[in-house]
């Protein structure tokens, strides 16, 4: 990523920036792109109709899915085989957010695949790339997800995440308060029991 950002910052024209973006999208080592999208030189592509589609290509790989690519295909640069494979892998990662067990048929439909072997190859590639961990359950016809690497998050999604985090913190605070009350009551009960026991001993002594 650092070498990519450095290349963008030293690029002297939009043609060079486009080449860097194209290489980044195709690279087997890059799976997040928000830092590239944040570069002013990259944002500047939107001001030029002939280059804007490369900015949208970067957005697709940062946030989008293979299904979205098919809908916007005519407005994007042509994708290489490696790019299509990578986008399918990223789409599979996005499915992990919704499913801990991804139905094979649903994945094949979303990725527009005709063969289970194709999906298996995409899954295995994602595992070796380190963006997904899981196992293939032949009996249940599912991909059992264990973990995955998070994709880039759009600005509008951050508000939702903040709200969820705020609710979680509130829940934890209430839980801690409840536990503190339980501990306090337990300590009081123990103290009362010890006091009553002492009274009883004094009474019979």
Tab-separated table of N, CA and C in Angstrom, residues 53-130:
chain	number	residue	atom	x	y	z
A	53	UNK	N	-14.136	7.153	-14.621
A	53	UNK	CA	-14.519	5.741	-14.511
A	53	UNK	C	-13.486	4.919	-13.744
A	54	UNK	N	-12.245	5.386	-13.710
A	54	UNK	CA	-11.219	4.667	-12.954
A	54	UNK	C	-11.372	4.917	-11.450
A	55	UNK	N	-11.888	6.082	-11.105
A	55	UNK	CA	-12.220	6.346	-9.700
A	55	UNK	C	-13.369	5.435	-9.274
A	56	UNK	N	-14.363	5.298	-10.147
A	56	UNK	CA	-15.504	4.431	-9.851
A	56	UNK	C	-15.082	2.955	-9.795
A	57	UNK	N	-14.086	2.608	-10.594
A	57	UNK	CA	-13.541	1.248	-10.531
A	57	UNK	C	-12.956	0.977	-9.151
A	58	UNK	N	-12.241	1.946	-8.640
A	58	UNK	CA	-11.645	1.827	-7.308
A	58	UNK	C	-12.734	1.712	-6.240
A	59	UNK	N	-13.786	2.501	-6.394
A	59	UNK	CA	-14.919	2.422	-5.465
A	59	UNK	C	-15.572	1.042	-5.499
A	60	UNK	N	-15.689	0.493	-6.688
A	60	UNK	CA	-16.296	-0.832	-6.837
A	60	UNK	C	-15.525	-1.868	-6.033
A	61	UNK	N	-14.208	-1.833	-6.134
A	61	UNK	CA	-13.398	-2.816	-5.420
A	61	UNK	C	-13.311	-2.515	-3.923
A	62	UNK	N	-13.539	-1.274	-3.555
A	62	UNK	CA	-13.530	-0.920	-2.137
A	62	UNK	C	-14.829	-1.340	-1.451
A	63	UNK	N	-15.962	-1.070	-2.101
A	63	UNK	CA	-17.251	-1.259	-1.436
A	63	UNK	C	-18.222	-2.190	-2.168
A	64	UNK	N	-17.995	-2.404	-3.447
A	64	UNK	CA	-19.012	-3.050	-4.272
A	64	UNK	C	-18.924	-4.562	-4.346
A	65	UNK	N	-19.780	-5.115	-5.195
A	65	UNK	CA	-19.875	-6.557	-5.380
A	65	UNK	C	-19.849	-6.892	-6.873
A	66	UNK	N	-19.736	-8.164	-7.155
A	66	UNK	CA	-19.724	-8.604	-8.551
A	66	UNK	C	-21.059	-8.286	-9.223
A	67	UNK	N	-22.127	-8.412	-8.478
A	67	UNK	CA	-23.456	-8.100	-9.004
A	67	UNK	C	-23.540	-6.629	-9.409
A	68	UNK	N	-22.973	-5.766	-8.584
A	68	UNK	CA	-22.953	-4.335	-8.895
A	68	UNK	C	-22.129	-4.073	-10.153
A	69	UNK	N	-21.037	-4.796	-10.285
A	69	UNK	CA	-20.198	-4.658	-11.483
A	69	UNK	C	-20.994	-4.967	-12.746
A	70	UNK	N	-21.786	-6.015	-12.700
A	70	UNK	CA	-22.574	-6.388	-13.875
A	70	UNK	C	-23.576	-5.298	-14.240
A	71	UNK	N	-24.106	-4.622	-13.226
A	71	UNK	CA	-25.070	-3.552	-13.468
A	71	UNK	C	-24.405	-2.301	-14.043
A	72	UNK	N	-23.143	-2.075	-13.673
A	72	UNK	CA	-22.449	-0.846	-14.065
A	72	UNK	C	-21.342	-1.101	-15.086
A	73	UNK	N	-21.326	-2.287	-15.634
A	73	UNK	CA	-20.234	-2.740	-16.495
A	73	UNK	C	-19.912	-1.772	-17.628
A	74	UNK	N	-20.929	-1.219	-18.250
A	74	UNK	CA	-20.718	-0.347	-19.407
A	74	UNK	C	-20.063	0.980	-19.028
A	75	UNK	N	-20.134	1.334	-17.755
A	75	UNK	CA	-19.592	2.617	-17.311
A	75	UNK	C	-18.211	2.478	-16.675
A	76	UNK	N	-17.683	1.261	-16.668
A	76	UNK	CA	-16.402	0.992	-16.020
A	76	UNK	C	-15.363	0.541	-17.037
A	77	UNK	N	-14.085	0.644	-16.672
A	77	UNK	CA	-13.044	0.094	-17.544
A	77	UNK	C	-13.190	-1.428	-17.642
A	78	UNK	N	-12.619	-1.997	-18.663
A	78	UNK	CA	-12.682	-3.450	-18.826
A	78	UNK	C	-11.856	-4.131	-17.741
A	79	UNK	N	-12.425	-5.160	-17.141
A	79	UNK	CA	-11.736	-5.888	-16.081
A	79	UNK	C	-10.987	-7.087	-16.649
A	80	UNK	N	-9.803	-7.316	-16.123
A	80	UNK	CA	-9.036	-8.499	-16.505
A	80	UNK	C	-9.589	-9.714	-15.761
A	81	UNK	N	-9.133	-10.885	-16.159
A	81	UNK	CA	-9.564	-12.113	-15.478
A	81	UNK	C	-9.196	-12.065	-13.997
A	82	UNK	N	-7.987	-11.559	-13.703
A	82	UNK	CA	-7.533	-11.473	-12.309
A	82	UNK	C	-8.420	-10.529	-11.500
A	83	UNK	N	-8.858	-9.439	-12.117
A	83	UNK	CA	-9.732	-8.485	-11.426
A	83	UNK	C	-11.097	-9.097	-11.133
A	84	UNK	N	-11.633	-9.819	-12.097
A	84	UNK	CA	-12.939	-10.453	-11.910
A	84	UNK	C	-12.874	-11.481	-10.786
A	85	UNK	N	-11.797	-12.255	-10.769
A	85	UNK	CA	-11.611	-13.239	-9.696
A	85	UNK	C	-11.539	-12.543	-8.345
A	86	UNK	N	-10.794	-11.471	-8.289
A	86	UNK	CA	-10.624	-10.731	-7.040
A	86	UNK	C	-11.940	-10.123	-6.572
A	87	UNK	N	-12.714	-9.575	-7.495
A	87	UNK	CA	-13.997	-8.974	-7.134
A	87	UNK	C	-14.965	-10.038	-6.631
A	88	UNK	N	-14.919	-11.197	-7.214
A	88	UNK	CA	-15.758	-12.303	-6.731
A	88	UNK	C	-15.340	-12.721	-5.321
A	89	UNK	N	-14.046	-12.740	-5.072
A	89	UNK	CA	-13.566	-13.072	-3.728
A	89	UNK	C	-14.017	-12.020	-2.715
A	90	UNK	N	-13.930	-10.758	-3.096
A	90	UNK	CA	-14.369	-9.678	-2.210
A	90	UNK	C	-15.880	-9.745	-1.969
A	91	UNK	N	-16.616	-10.143	-2.987
A	91	UNK	CA	-18.066	-10.308	-2.837
A	91	UNK	C	-18.364	-11.423	-1.849
A	92	UNK	N	-17.584	-12.481	-1.907
A	92	UNK	CA	-17.738	-13.588	-0.965
A	92	UNK	C	-17.465	-13.112	0.461
A	93	UNK	N	-16.477	-12.244	0.612
A	93	UNK	CA	-16.175	-11.664	1.927
A	93	UNK	C	-17.362	-10.840	2.426
A	94	UNK	N	-17.974	-10.075	1.537
A	94	UNK	CA	-19.144	-9.271	1.921
A	94	UNK	C	-20.292	-10.155	2.398
A	95	UNK	N	-20.419	-11.332	1.811
A	95	UNK	CA	-21.475	-12.256	2.221
A	95	UNK	C	-21.256	-12.759	3.642
A	96	UNK	N	-20.002	-12.765	4.086
A	96	UNK	CA	-19.687	-13.243	5.438
A	96	UNK	C	-20.347	-12.382	6.513
A	97	UNK	N	-20.551	-11.115	6.198
A	97	UNK	CA	-21.172	-10.206	7.165
A	97	UNK	C	-22.609	-10.631	7.448
A	98	UNK	N	-23.273	-11.200	6.451
A	98	UNK	CA	-24.680	-11.582	6.576
A	98	UNK	C	-24.866	-13.049	6.944
A	99	UNK	N	-23.885	-13.867	6.611
A	99	UNK	CA	-24.029	-15.309	6.837
A	99	UNK	C	-22.782	-15.886	7.497
A	100	UNK	N	-22.984	-16.636	8.566
A	100	UNK	CA	-21.875	-17.420	9.106
A	100	UNK	C	-21.777	-18.745	8.356
A	101	UNK	N	-22.887	-19.125	7.744
A	101	UNK	CA	-22.906	-20.290	6.867
A	101	UNK	C	-23.493	-19.841	5.527
A	102	UNK	N	-22.632	-19.718	4.540
A	102	UNK	CA	-23.055	-19.217	3.237
A	102	UNK	C	-23.567	-20.378	2.385
A	103	UNK	N	-24.828	-20.347	1.982
A	103	UNK	CA	-25.340	-21.407	1.107
A	103	UNK	C	-24.607	-21.398	-0.234
A	104	UNK	N	-24.159	-22.547	-0.662
A	104	UNK	CA	-23.405	-22.654	-1.908
A	104	UNK	C	-24.226	-22.133	-3.089
A	105	UNK	N	-25.497	-22.498	-3.132
A	105	UNK	CA	-26.345	-22.078	-4.252
A	105	UNK	C	-26.493	-20.559	-4.290
A	106	UNK	N	-26.619	-19.946	-3.117
A	106	UNK	CA	-26.761	-18.486	-3.057
A	106	UNK	C	-25.483	-17.800	-3.535
A	107	UNK	N	-24.340	-18.340	-3.124
A	107	UNK	CA	-23.061	-17.770	-3.545
A	107	UNK	C	-22.875	-17.913	-5.053
A	108	UNK	N	-23.223	-19.070	-5.587
A	108	UNK	CA	-23.093	-19.291	-7.029
A	108	UNK	C	-23.988	-18.339	-7.810
A	109	UNK	N	-25.169	-18.096	-7.287
A	109	UNK	CA	-26.103	-17.189	-7.952
A	109	UNK	C	-25.585	-15.754	-7.927
A	110	UNK	N	-25.085	-15.322	-6.774
A	110	UNK	CA	-24.600	-13.952	-6.631
A	110	UNK	C	-23.345	-13.710	-7.465
A	111	UNK	N	-22.516	-14.737	-7.582
A	111	UNK	CA	-21.267	-14.605	-8.332
A	111	UNK	C	-21.411	-15.010	-9.796
A	112	UNK	N	-22.633	-15.400	-10.169
A	112	UNK	CA	-22.936	-15.802	-11.548
A	112	UNK	C	-22.017	-16.946	-12.011
A	113	UNK	N	-22.005	-18.011	-11.229
A	113	UNK	CA	-21.175	-19.172	-11.541
A	113	UNK	C	-22.047	-20.342	-11.972
A	114	UNK	N	-21.530	-21.136	-12.876
A	114	UNK	CA	-22.266	-22.301	-13.365
A	114	UNK	C	-21.783	-23.601	-12.732
A	115	UNK	N	-20.615	-23.556	-12.117
A	115	UNK	CA	-20.010	-24.775	-11.594
A	115	UNK	C	-19.613	-24.611	-10.132
A	116	UNK	N	-19.870	-25.647	-9.345
A	116	UNK	CA	-19.445	-25.652	-7.944
A	116	UNK	C	-17.925	-25.592	-7.858
A	117	UNK	N	-17.262	-26.214	-8.817
A	117	UNK	CA	-15.797	-26.206	-8.833
A	117	UNK	C	-15.253	-24.784	-8.955
A	118	UNK	N	-15.959	-23.937	-9.707
A	118	UNK	CA	-15.538	-22.538	-9.836
A	118	UNK	C	-15.623	-21.836	-8.484
A	119	UNK	N	-16.712	-22.080	-7.765
A	119	UNK	CA	-16.879	-21.470	-6.444
A	119	UNK	C	-15.828	-21.993	-5.474
A	120	UNK	N	-15.545	-23.272	-5.535
A	120	UNK	CA	-14.518	-23.845	-4.670
A	120	UNK	C	-13.164	-23.197	-4.928
A	121	UNK	N	-12.859	-22.956	-6.195
A	121	UNK	CA	-11.587	-22.320	-6.548
A	121	UNK	C	-11.522	-20.897	-5.998
A	122	UNK	N	-12.637	-20.170	-6.088
A	122	UNK	CA	-12.696	-18.802	-5.559
A	122	UNK	C	-12.540	-18.812	-4.043
A	123	UNK	N	-13.217	-19.745	-3.393
A	123	UNK	CA	-13.142	-19.871	-1.932
A	123	UNK	C	-11.715	-20.206	-1.488
A	124	UNK	N	-11.111	-21.184	-2.129
A	124	UNK	CA	-9.745	-21.593	-1.774
A	124	UNK	C	-8.771	-20.436	-2.006
A	125	UNK	N	-8.961	-19.713	-3.107
A	125	UNK	CA	-8.111	-18.560	-3.389
A	125	UNK	C	-8.231	-17.491	-2.317
A	126	UNK	N	-9.462	-17.272	-1.838
A	126	UNK	CA	-9.696	-16.275	-0.784
A	126	UNK	C	-9.029	-16.697	0.523
A	127	UNK	N	-9.067	-17.987	0.802
A	127	UNK	CA	-8.425	-18.508	2.014
A	127	UNK	C	-6.913	-18.313	1.934
A	128	UNK	N	-6.332	-18.669	0.799
A	128	UNK	CA	-4.885	-18.518	0.636
A	128	UNK	C	-4.466	-17.047	0.630
A	129	UNK	N	-5.364	-16.174	0.187
A	129	UNK	CA	-5.067	-14.735	0.180
A	129	UNK	C	-5.172	-14.136	1.581
A	130	UNK	N	-5.754	-14.891	2.509
A	130	UNK	CA	-5.862	-14.425	3.888
A	130	UNK	C	-7.025	-13.493	4.145
